Amino acid sequence: MAEYARDHAAIRAAGAHVVALSVDSPARSEALRQQLALPFPLLCDPAREVIRAWDLYNAREMGGIAIPAVFVIGVDRRVQYRSVDTTNKRVSTEGVLRFLRGDASAE
């Protein structure tokens, strides 16, 4: 998330908004948002309904958390881009920016 905070201005300049999703409570999520100085909202899914619906539930980690993932959702509310990642390998913000700018490869 720190990378998205660092590149937030560039992402906004590319016409996108950043929103993160956490399984933590609203109080804990807000504390994390402040601690990391995140300039974007951190939405809460403590019941894990959204992460299950999007098939991102990882039951093996810390009592059930989300698999790291990035989605670009268009104004039509359809997923335009997605990257379901691992803890060790994640799409970079530069990759997402390339996609937002219309470059062919977002890797």
Tab-separated table of N, CA, C and O in Angstrom:
chain	number	residue	atom	x	y	z
A	1	MET	N	0.809	-1.187	0.000
A	1	MET	CA	0.000	0.000	0.000
A	1	MET	C	0.854	1.253	0.000
A	1	MET	O	0.430	2.270	-0.528
A	2	ALA	N	2.032	1.150	0.581
A	2	ALA	CA	2.911	2.313	0.611
A	2	ALA	C	3.289	2.757	-0.797
A	2	ALA	O	3.405	3.961	-1.063
A	3	GLU	N	3.460	1.793	-1.704
A	3	GLU	CA	3.800	2.135	-3.090
A	3	GLU	C	2.656	2.914	-3.745
A	3	GLU	O	2.884	3.863	-4.494
A	4	TYR	N	1.420	2.523	-3.446
A	4	TYR	CA	0.270	3.234	-4.001
A	4	TYR	C	0.129	4.615	-3.379
A	4	TYR	O	-0.318	5.551	-4.041
A	5	ALA	N	0.519	4.772	-2.130
A	5	ALA	CA	0.527	6.096	-1.502
A	5	ALA	C	1.576	6.974	-2.170
A	5	ALA	O	1.310	8.134	-2.496
A	6	ARG	N	2.747	6.412	-2.407
A	6	ARG	CA	3.831	7.166	-3.042
A	6	ARG	C	3.450	7.610	-4.443
A	6	ARG	O	3.751	8.735	-4.852
A	7	ASP	N	2.781	6.755	-5.205
A	7	ASP	CA	2.439	7.055	-6.593
A	7	ASP	C	1.005	7.543	-6.767
A	7	ASP	O	0.483	7.594	-7.881
A	8	HIS	N	0.385	7.919	-5.656
A	8	HIS	CA	-1.021	8.326	-5.698
A	8	HIS	C	-1.266	9.478	-6.664
A	8	HIS	O	-2.231	9.450	-7.439
A	9	ALA	N	-0.429	10.494	-6.650
A	9	ALA	CA	-0.626	11.652	-7.536
A	9	ALA	C	-0.567	11.235	-9.001
A	9	ALA	O	-1.373	11.698	-9.821
A	10	ALA	N	0.343	10.353	-9.354
A	10	ALA	CA	0.454	9.885	-10.737
A	10	ALA	C	-0.761	9.058	-11.142
A	10	ALA	O	-1.250	9.160	-12.276
A	11	ILE	N	-1.263	8.265	-10.227
A	11	ILE	CA	-2.457	7.457	-10.503
A	11	ILE	C	-3.656	8.375	-10.714
A	11	ILE	O	-4.432	8.191	-11.656
A	12	ARG	N	-3.793	9.387	-9.863
A	12	ARG	CA	-4.890	10.356	-10.028
A	12	ARG	C	-4.736	11.115	-11.341
A	12	ARG	O	-5.717	11.344	-12.035
A	13	ALA	N	-3.500	11.484	-11.691
A	13	ALA	CA	-3.266	12.193	-12.949
A	13	ALA	C	-3.642	11.331	-14.150
A	13	ALA	O	-4.012	11.857	-15.203
A	14	ALA	N	-3.563	10.015	-13.993
A	14	ALA	CA	-3.939	9.090	-15.066
A	14	ALA	C	-5.454	8.868	-15.101
A	14	ALA	O	-5.953	8.100	-15.923
A	15	GLY	N	-6.176	9.533	-14.205
A	15	GLY	CA	-7.627	9.470	-14.213
A	15	GLY	C	-8.251	8.402	-13.334
A	15	GLY	O	-9.431	8.091	-13.478
A	16	ALA	N	-7.490	7.838	-12.432
A	16	ALA	CA	-8.001	6.750	-11.591
A	16	ALA	C	-8.040	7.172	-10.121
A	16	ALA	O	-7.388	8.128	-9.711
A	17	HIS	N	-8.807	6.429	-9.359
A	17	HIS	CA	-8.874	6.576	-7.910
A	17	HIS	C	-8.325	5.293	-7.292
A	17	HIS	O	-8.460	4.217	-7.869
A	18	VAL	N	-7.752	5.415	-6.125
A	18	VAL	CA	-7.254	4.248	-5.396
A	18	VAL	C	-8.150	4.028	-4.183
A	18	VAL	O	-8.482	4.965	-3.463
A	19	VAL	N	-8.526	2.774	-3.985
A	19	VAL	CA	-9.263	2.358	-2.799
A	19	VAL	C	-8.685	1.011	-2.403
A	19	VAL	O	-8.472	0.155	-3.254
A	20	ALA	N	-8.400	0.842	-1.127
A	20	ALA	CA	-7.880	-0.439	-0.639
A	20	ALA	C	-8.962	-1.136	0.176
A	20	ALA	O	-9.878	-0.493	0.693
A	21	LEU	N	-8.842	-2.444	0.284
A	21	LEU	CA	-9.807	-3.248	1.029
A	21	LEU	C	-9.059	-4.065	2.075
A	21	LEU	O	-8.055	-4.698	1.774
A	22	SER	N	-9.584	-4.051	3.296
A	22	SER	CA	-8.964	-4.757	4.412
A	22	SER	C	-10.004	-5.620	5.115
A	22	SER	O	-11.184	-5.293	5.124
A	23	VAL	N	-9.548	-6.710	5.706
A	23	VAL	CA	-10.449	-7.537	6.522
A	23	VAL	C	-10.494	-7.039	7.964
A	23	VAL	O	-11.248	-7.574	8.773
A	24	ASP	N	-9.725	-6.032	8.279
A	24	ASP	CA	-9.686	-5.496	9.640
A	24	ASP	C	-10.917	-4.654	9.944
A	24	ASP	O	-11.634	-4.212	9.045
A	25	SER	N	-11.123	-4.391	11.228
A	25	SER	CA	-12.230	-3.551	11.670
A	25	SER	C	-12.004	-2.117	11.184
A	25	SER	O	-10.871	-1.730	10.864
A	26	PRO	N	-13.065	-1.317	11.147
A	26	PRO	CA	-12.885	0.085	10.742
A	26	PRO	C	-11.863	0.831	11.599
A	26	PRO	O	-11.048	1.584	11.067
A	27	ALA	N	-11.865	0.615	12.899
A	27	ALA	CA	-10.916	1.312	13.775
A	27	ALA	C	-9.481	0.910	13.466
A	27	ALA	O	-8.588	1.763	13.372
A	28	ARG	N	-9.252	-0.372	13.293
A	28	ARG	CA	-7.901	-0.845	12.997
A	28	ARG	C	-7.454	-0.391	11.595
A	28	ARG	O	-6.305	-0.013	11.389
A	29	SER	N	-8.373	-0.415	10.645
A	29	SER	CA	-8.053	0.032	9.289
A	29	SER	C	-7.706	1.515	9.269
A	29	SER	O	-6.764	1.931	8.596
A	30	GLU	N	-8.458	2.313	10.003
A	30	GLU	CA	-8.181	3.747	10.051
A	30	GLU	C	-6.840	4.013	10.719
A	30	GLU	O	-6.079	4.883	10.276
A	31	ALA	N	-6.526	3.267	11.764
A	31	ALA	CA	-5.219	3.425	12.414
A	31	ALA	C	-4.094	3.096	11.433
A	31	ALA	O	-3.085	3.802	11.377
A	32	LEU	N	-4.267	2.035	10.645
A	32	LEU	CA	-3.260	1.678	9.642
A	32	LEU	C	-3.163	2.748	8.569
A	32	LEU	O	-2.068	3.126	8.150
A	33	ARG	N	-4.309	3.258	8.113
A	33	ARG	CA	-4.306	4.302	7.091
A	33	ARG	C	-3.537	5.527	7.573
A	33	ARG	O	-2.720	6.087	6.853
A	34	GLN	N	-3.744	5.893	8.822
A	34	GLN	CA	-3.031	7.044	9.376
A	34	GLN	C	-1.546	6.739	9.568
A	34	GLN	O	-0.692	7.572	9.256
A	35	GLN	N	-1.241	5.551	10.068
A	35	GLN	CA	0.156	5.170	10.304
A	35	GLN	C	0.954	5.197	9.011
A	35	GLN	O	2.093	5.652	8.989
A	36	LEU	N	0.361	4.705	7.922
A	36	LEU	CA	1.046	4.664	6.630
A	36	LEU	C	0.836	5.942	5.815
A	36	LEU	O	1.346	6.051	4.705
A	37	ALA	N	0.080	6.894	6.373
A	37	ALA	CA	-0.238	8.158	5.692
A	37	ALA	C	-0.821	7.896	4.304
A	37	ALA	O	-0.410	8.489	3.313
A	38	LEU	N	-1.794	6.996	4.247
A	38	LEU	CA	-2.411	6.649	2.967
A	38	LEU	C	-3.363	7.763	2.548
A	38	LEU	O	-4.255	8.133	3.313
A	39	PRO	N	-3.214	8.294	1.338
A	39	PRO	CA	-4.080	9.379	0.874
A	39	PRO	C	-5.352	8.879	0.192
A	39	PRO	O	-5.986	9.597	-0.569
A	40	PHE	N	-5.703	7.635	0.451
A	40	PHE	CA	-6.889	7.035	-0.159
A	40	PHE	C	-7.639	6.233	0.897
A	40	PHE	O	-7.078	5.862	1.924
A	41	PRO	N	-8.921	5.958	0.662
A	41	PRO	CA	-9.714	5.220	1.646
A	41	PRO	C	-9.295	3.763	1.786
A	41	PRO	O	-8.858	3.137	0.817
A	42	LEU	N	-9.453	3.255	2.964
A	42	LEU	CA	-9.217	1.849	3.264
A	42	LEU	C	-10.562	1.273	3.706
A	42	LEU	O	-11.030	1.523	4.811
A	43	LEU	N	-11.219	0.568	2.797
A	43	LEU	CA	-12.531	-0.002	3.072
A	43	LEU	C	-12.384	-1.266	3.912
A	43	LEU	O	-11.353	-1.919	3.872
A	44	CYS	N	-13.433	-1.607	4.647
A	44	CYS	CA	-13.361	-2.721	5.589
A	44	CYS	C	-14.318	-3.844	5.204
A	44	CYS	O	-15.469	-3.597	4.866
A	45	ASP	N	-13.815	-5.064	5.304
A	45	ASP	CA	-14.600	-6.262	5.021
A	45	ASP	C	-14.322	-7.307	6.107
A	45	ASP	O	-13.840	-8.399	5.813
A	46	PRO	N	-14.623	-6.974	7.376
A	46	PRO	CA	-14.303	-7.922	8.448
A	46	PRO	C	-15.066	-9.245	8.343
A	46	PRO	O	-14.595	-10.272	8.821
A	47	ALA	N	-16.217	-9.256	7.692
A	47	ALA	CA	-16.969	-10.499	7.494
A	47	ALA	C	-16.437	-11.295	6.301
A	47	ALA	O	-16.871	-12.422	6.080
A	48	ARG	N	-15.499	-10.704	5.580
A	48	ARG	CA	-14.842	-11.337	4.428
A	48	ARG	C	-15.820	-11.684	3.299
A	48	ARG	O	-15.605	-12.584	2.512
A	49	GLU	N	-16.888	-10.939	3.195
A	49	GLU	CA	-17.892	-11.189	2.164
A	49	GLU	C	-17.386	-10.816	0.775
A	49	GLU	O	-17.570	-11.564	-0.183
A	50	VAL	N	-16.773	-9.667	0.665
A	50	VAL	CA	-16.280	-9.202	-0.633
A	50	VAL	C	-15.121	-10.064	-1.109
A	50	VAL	O	-15.099	-10.497	-2.270
A	51	ILE	N	-14.161	-10.338	-0.216
A	51	ILE	CA	-13.017	-11.130	-0.666
A	51	ILE	C	-13.423	-12.546	-1.043
A	51	ILE	O	-12.831	-13.139	-1.944
A	52	ARG	N	-14.439	-13.071	-0.406
A	52	ARG	CA	-14.949	-14.390	-0.817
A	52	ARG	C	-15.665	-14.291	-2.160
A	52	ARG	O	-15.478	-15.128	-3.039
A	53	ALA	N	-16.487	-13.269	-2.327
A	53	ALA	CA	-17.240	-13.096	-3.576
A	53	ALA	C	-16.305	-12.892	-4.763
A	53	ALA	O	-16.612	-13.324	-5.875
A	54	TRP	N	-15.160	-12.261	-4.538
A	54	TRP	CA	-14.199	-12.002	-5.613
A	54	TRP	C	-13.135	-13.106	-5.680
A	54	TRP	O	-12.158	-12.982	-6.387
A	55	ASP	N	-13.349	-14.179	-4.939
A	55	ASP	CA	-12.463	-15.340	-4.920
A	55	ASP	C	-11.027	-14.964	-4.537
A	55	ASP	O	-10.058	-15.421	-5.142
A	56	LEU	N	-10.910	-14.139	-3.496
A	56	LEU	CA	-9.605	-13.683	-3.016
A	56	LEU	C	-9.330	-14.128	-1.578
A	56	LEU	O	-8.385	-13.665	-0.958
A	57	TYR	N	-10.138	-15.031	-1.064
A	57	TYR	CA	-10.015	-15.445	0.332
A	57	TYR	C	-8.873	-16.431	0.508
A	57	TYR	O	-8.786	-17.437	-0.177
A	58	ASN	N	-7.981	-16.124	1.440
A	58	ASN	CA	-6.859	-16.993	1.776
A	58	ASN	C	-7.040	-17.437	3.234
A	58	ASN	O	-6.644	-16.735	4.158
A	59	ALA	N	-7.644	-18.597	3.410
A	59	ALA	CA	-7.952	-19.098	4.755
A	59	ALA	C	-6.707	-19.499	5.536
A	59	ALA	O	-6.740	-19.578	6.764
A	60	ARG	N	-5.596	-19.744	4.858
A	60	ARG	CA	-4.386	-20.237	5.531
A	60	ARG	C	-3.597	-19.153	6.236
A	60	ARG	O	-2.730	-19.449	7.051
A	61	GLU	N	-3.855	-17.901	5.929
A	61	GLU	CA	-3.079	-16.805	6.508
A	61	GLU	C	-3.867	-16.065	7.580
A	61	GLU	O	-4.971	-15.602	7.331
A	62	MET	N	-3.320	-15.969	8.755
A	62	MET	CA	-3.792	-15.109	9.830
A	62	MET	C	-5.309	-15.181	10.050
A	62	MET	O	-5.973	-14.158	10.203
A	63	GLY	N	-5.875	-16.349	10.027
A	63	GLY	CA	-7.302	-16.498	10.281
A	63	GLY	C	-8.193	-16.159	9.100
A	63	GLY	O	-9.400	-16.067	9.243
A	64	GLY	N	-7.599	-15.940	7.950
A	64	GLY	CA	-8.357	-15.654	6.738
A	64	GLY	C	-8.244	-14.204	6.315
A	64	GLY	O	-8.877	-13.330	6.891
A	65	ILE	N	-7.394	-13.963	5.341
A	65	ILE	CA	-7.205	-12.606	4.816
A	65	ILE	C	-7.336	-12.642	3.294
A	65	ILE	O	-7.509	-13.696	2.693
A	66	ALA	N	-7.223	-11.496	2.690
A	66	ALA	CA	-7.330	-11.409	1.236
A	66	ALA	C	-5.989	-11.722	0.576
A	66	ALA	O	-4.927	-11.347	1.081
A	67	ILE	N	-6.075	-12.388	-0.547
A	67	ILE	CA	-4.913	-12.557	-1.416
A	67	ILE	C	-4.610	-11.181	-2.004
A	67	ILE	O	-5.535	-10.477	-2.420
A	68	PRO	N	-3.354	-10.764	-2.071
A	68	PRO	CA	-3.048	-9.458	-2.662
A	68	PRO	C	-3.542	-9.407	-4.112
A	68	PRO	O	-3.303	-10.325	-4.896
A	69	ALA	N	-4.226	-8.340	-4.441
A	69	ALA	CA	-4.768	-8.196	-5.792
A	69	ALA	C	-4.966	-6.726	-6.107
A	69	ALA	O	-5.137	-5.900	-5.213
A	70	VAL	N	-4.956	-6.430	-7.399
A	70	VAL	CA	-5.227	-5.083	-7.895
A	70	VAL	C	-6.280	-5.196	-8.984
A	70	VAL	O	-6.163	-6.047	-9.871
A	71	PHE	N	-7.287	-4.350	-8.897
A	71	PHE	CA	-8.327	-4.293	-9.916
A	71	PHE	C	-8.460	-2.864	-10.408
A	71	PHE	O	-8.411	-1.931	-9.609
A	72	VAL	N	-8.635	-2.697	-11.703
A	72	VAL	CA	-9.015	-1.412	-12.277
A	72	VAL	C	-10.444	-1.612	-12.763
A	72	VAL	O	-10.703	-2.471	-13.609
A	73	ILE	N	-11.336	-0.832	-12.200
A	73	ILE	CA	-12.755	-0.946	-12.522
A	73	ILE	C	-13.156	0.303	-13.289
A	73	ILE	O	-12.924	1.428	-12.840
A	74	GLY	N	-13.746	0.099	-14.452
A	74	GLY	CA	-14.139	1.215	-15.304
A	74	GLY	C	-15.385	1.913	-14.801
A	74	GLY	O	-16.058	1.450	-13.871
A	75	VAL	N	-15.713	3.032	-15.439
A	75	VAL	CA	-16.903	3.785	-15.057
A	75	VAL	C	-18.172	2.965	-15.289
A	75	VAL	O	-19.205	3.233	-14.675
A	76	ASP	N	-18.083	1.945	-16.139
A	76	ASP	CA	-19.219	1.050	-16.374
A	76	ASP	C	-19.311	-0.047	-15.311
A	76	ASP	O	-20.130	-0.944	-15.417
A	77	ARG	N	-18.421	0.029	-14.306
A	77	ARG	CA	-18.349	-0.910	-13.180
A	77	ARG	C	-17.888	-2.305	-13.592
A	77	ARG	O	-18.119	-3.275	-12.890
A	78	ARG	N	-17.230	-2.402	-14.714
A	78	ARG	CA	-16.664	-3.673	-15.162
A	78	ARG	C	-15.161	-3.668	-14.904
A	78	ARG	O	-14.504	-2.642	-15.006
A	79	VAL	N	-14.649	-4.845	-14.598
A	79	VAL	CA	-13.213	-4.968	-14.367
A	79	VAL	C	-12.500	-4.826	-15.706
A	79	VAL	O	-12.743	-5.584	-16.642
A	80	GLN	N	-11.624	-3.826	-15.778
A	80	GLN	CA	-10.855	-3.565	-16.990
A	80	GLN	C	-9.479	-4.233	-16.936
A	80	GLN	O	-8.886	-4.531	-17.964
A	81	TYR	N	-8.991	-4.418	-15.728
A	81	TYR	CA	-7.660	-4.994	-15.500
A	81	TYR	C	-7.672	-5.634	-14.124
A	81	TYR	O	-8.281	-5.111	-13.196
A	82	ARG	N	-6.976	-6.762	-14.000
A	82	ARG	CA	-6.818	-7.365	-12.680
A	82	ARG	C	-5.486	-8.081	-12.607
A	82	ARG	O	-4.982	-8.607	-13.595
A	83	SER	N	-4.948	-8.071	-11.417
A	83	SER	CA	-3.726	-8.799	-11.128
A	83	SER	C	-3.914	-9.446	-9.763
A	83	SER	O	-3.999	-8.752	-8.747
A	84	VAL	N	-4.053	-10.767	-9.744
A	84	VAL	CA	-4.136	-11.506	-8.489
A	84	VAL	C	-2.718	-11.967	-8.203
A	84	VAL	O	-2.142	-12.734	-8.974
A	85	ASP	N	-2.168	-11.474	-7.126
A	85	ASP	CA	-0.740	-11.584	-6.870
A	85	ASP	C	-0.427	-12.542	-5.729
A	85	ASP	O	-1.302	-13.196	-5.183
A	86	THR	N	0.833	-12.572	-5.369
A	86	THR	CA	1.298	-13.326	-4.211
A	86	THR	C	1.999	-12.354	-3.272
A	86	THR	O	2.286	-11.210	-3.638
A	87	THR	N	2.291	-12.815	-2.100
A	87	THR	CA	3.001	-11.972	-1.147
A	87	THR	C	4.376	-11.585	-1.681
A	87	THR	O	4.846	-10.476	-1.475
A	88	ASN	N	5.019	-12.504	-2.407
A	88	ASN	CA	6.370	-12.266	-2.915
A	88	ASN	C	6.417	-11.509	-4.233
A	88	ASN	O	7.416	-10.881	-4.547
A	89	LYS	N	5.389	-11.617	-5.043
A	89	LYS	CA	5.394	-10.976	-6.366
A	89	LYS	C	4.064	-10.276	-6.598
A	89	LYS	O	3.020	-10.907	-6.615
A	90	ARG	N	4.158	-8.967	-6.742
A	90	ARG	CA	2.962	-8.162	-6.954
A	90	ARG	C	3.175	-7.245	-8.147
A	90	ARG	O	4.297	-6.834	-8.427
A	91	VAL	N	2.082	-6.918	-8.820
A	91	VAL	CA	2.167	-5.957	-9.901
A	91	VAL	C	2.612	-4.626	-9.290
A	91	VAL	O	2.170	-4.238	-8.213
A	92	SER	N	3.490	-3.942	-9.969
A	92	SER	CA	3.973	-2.656	-9.472
A	92	SER	C	2.981	-1.553	-9.819
A	92	SER	O	2.156	-1.698	-10.727
A	93	THR	N	3.087	-0.446	-9.114
A	93	THR	CA	2.242	0.687	-9.480
A	93	THR	C	2.607	1.178	-10.872
A	93	THR	O	1.746	1.643	-11.606
A	94	GLU	N	3.872	1.035	-11.251
A	94	GLU	CA	4.275	1.429	-12.610
A	94	GLU	C	3.556	0.570	-13.642
A	94	GLU	O	3.143	1.059	-14.695
A	95	GLY	N	3.373	-0.711	-13.348
A	95	GLY	CA	2.617	-1.581	-14.241
A	95	GLY	C	1.176	-1.141	-14.371
A	95	GLY	O	0.608	-1.117	-15.463
A	96	VAL	N	0.572	-0.773	-13.258
A	96	VAL	CA	-0.806	-0.287	-13.283
A	96	VAL	C	-0.875	1.037	-14.037
A	96	VAL	O	-1.782	1.268	-14.844
A	97	LEU	N	0.091	1.911	-13.807
A	97	LEU	CA	0.127	3.183	-14.526
A	97	LEU	C	0.270	2.978	-16.032
A	97	LEU	O	-0.368	3.682	-16.820
A	98	ARG	N	1.088	2.014	-16.440
A	98	ARG	CA	1.210	1.721	-17.875
A	98	ARG	C	-0.147	1.332	-18.450
A	98	ARG	O	-0.537	1.775	-19.522
A	99	PHE	N	-0.888	0.487	-17.725
A	99	PHE	CA	-2.222	0.098	-18.180
A	99	PHE	C	-3.130	1.326	-18.276
A	99	PHE	O	-3.825	1.520	-19.274
A	100	LEU	N	-3.142	2.142	-17.222
A	100	LEU	CA	-4.009	3.318	-17.203
A	100	LEU	C	-3.684	4.285	-18.340
A	100	LEU	O	-4.569	4.967	-18.855
A	101	ARG	N	-2.428	4.329	-18.722
A	101	ARG	CA	-2.003	5.234	-19.801
A	101	ARG	C	-2.189	4.638	-21.184
A	101	ARG	O	-1.884	5.253	-22.184
A	102	GLY	N	-2.658	3.370	-21.221
A	102	GLY	CA	-2.940	2.735	-22.498
A	102	GLY	C	-1.818	1.936	-23.084
A	102	GLY	O	-1.914	1.497	-24.236
A	103	ASP	N	-0.738	1.708	-22.329
A	103	ASP	CA	0.340	0.856	-22.823
A	103	ASP	C	-0.146	-0.585	-22.877
A	103	ASP	O	-0.965	-1.006	-22.063
A	104	ALA	N	0.362	-1.341	-23.803
A	104	ALA	CA	-0.111	-2.712	-24.035
A	104	ALA	C	0.171	-3.623	-22.860
A	104	ALA	O	-0.643	-4.471	-22.517
A	105	SER	N	1.305	-3.486	-22.217
A	105	SER	CA	1.690	-4.413	-21.157
A	105	SER	C	1.680	-3.705	-19.819
A	105	SER	O	2.248	-2.636	-19.662
A	106	ALA	N	1.047	-4.312	-18.846
A	106	ALA	CA	1.003	-3.732	-17.506
A	106	ALA	C	1.857	-4.521	-16.540
A	106	ALA	O	1.808	-4.327	-15.354
A	107	GLU	N	2.647	-5.448	-17.030
A	107	GLU	CA	3.472	-6.274	-16.137
A	107	GLU	C	4.537	-5.480	-15.556
A	107	GLU	O	5.344	-4.963	-15.427
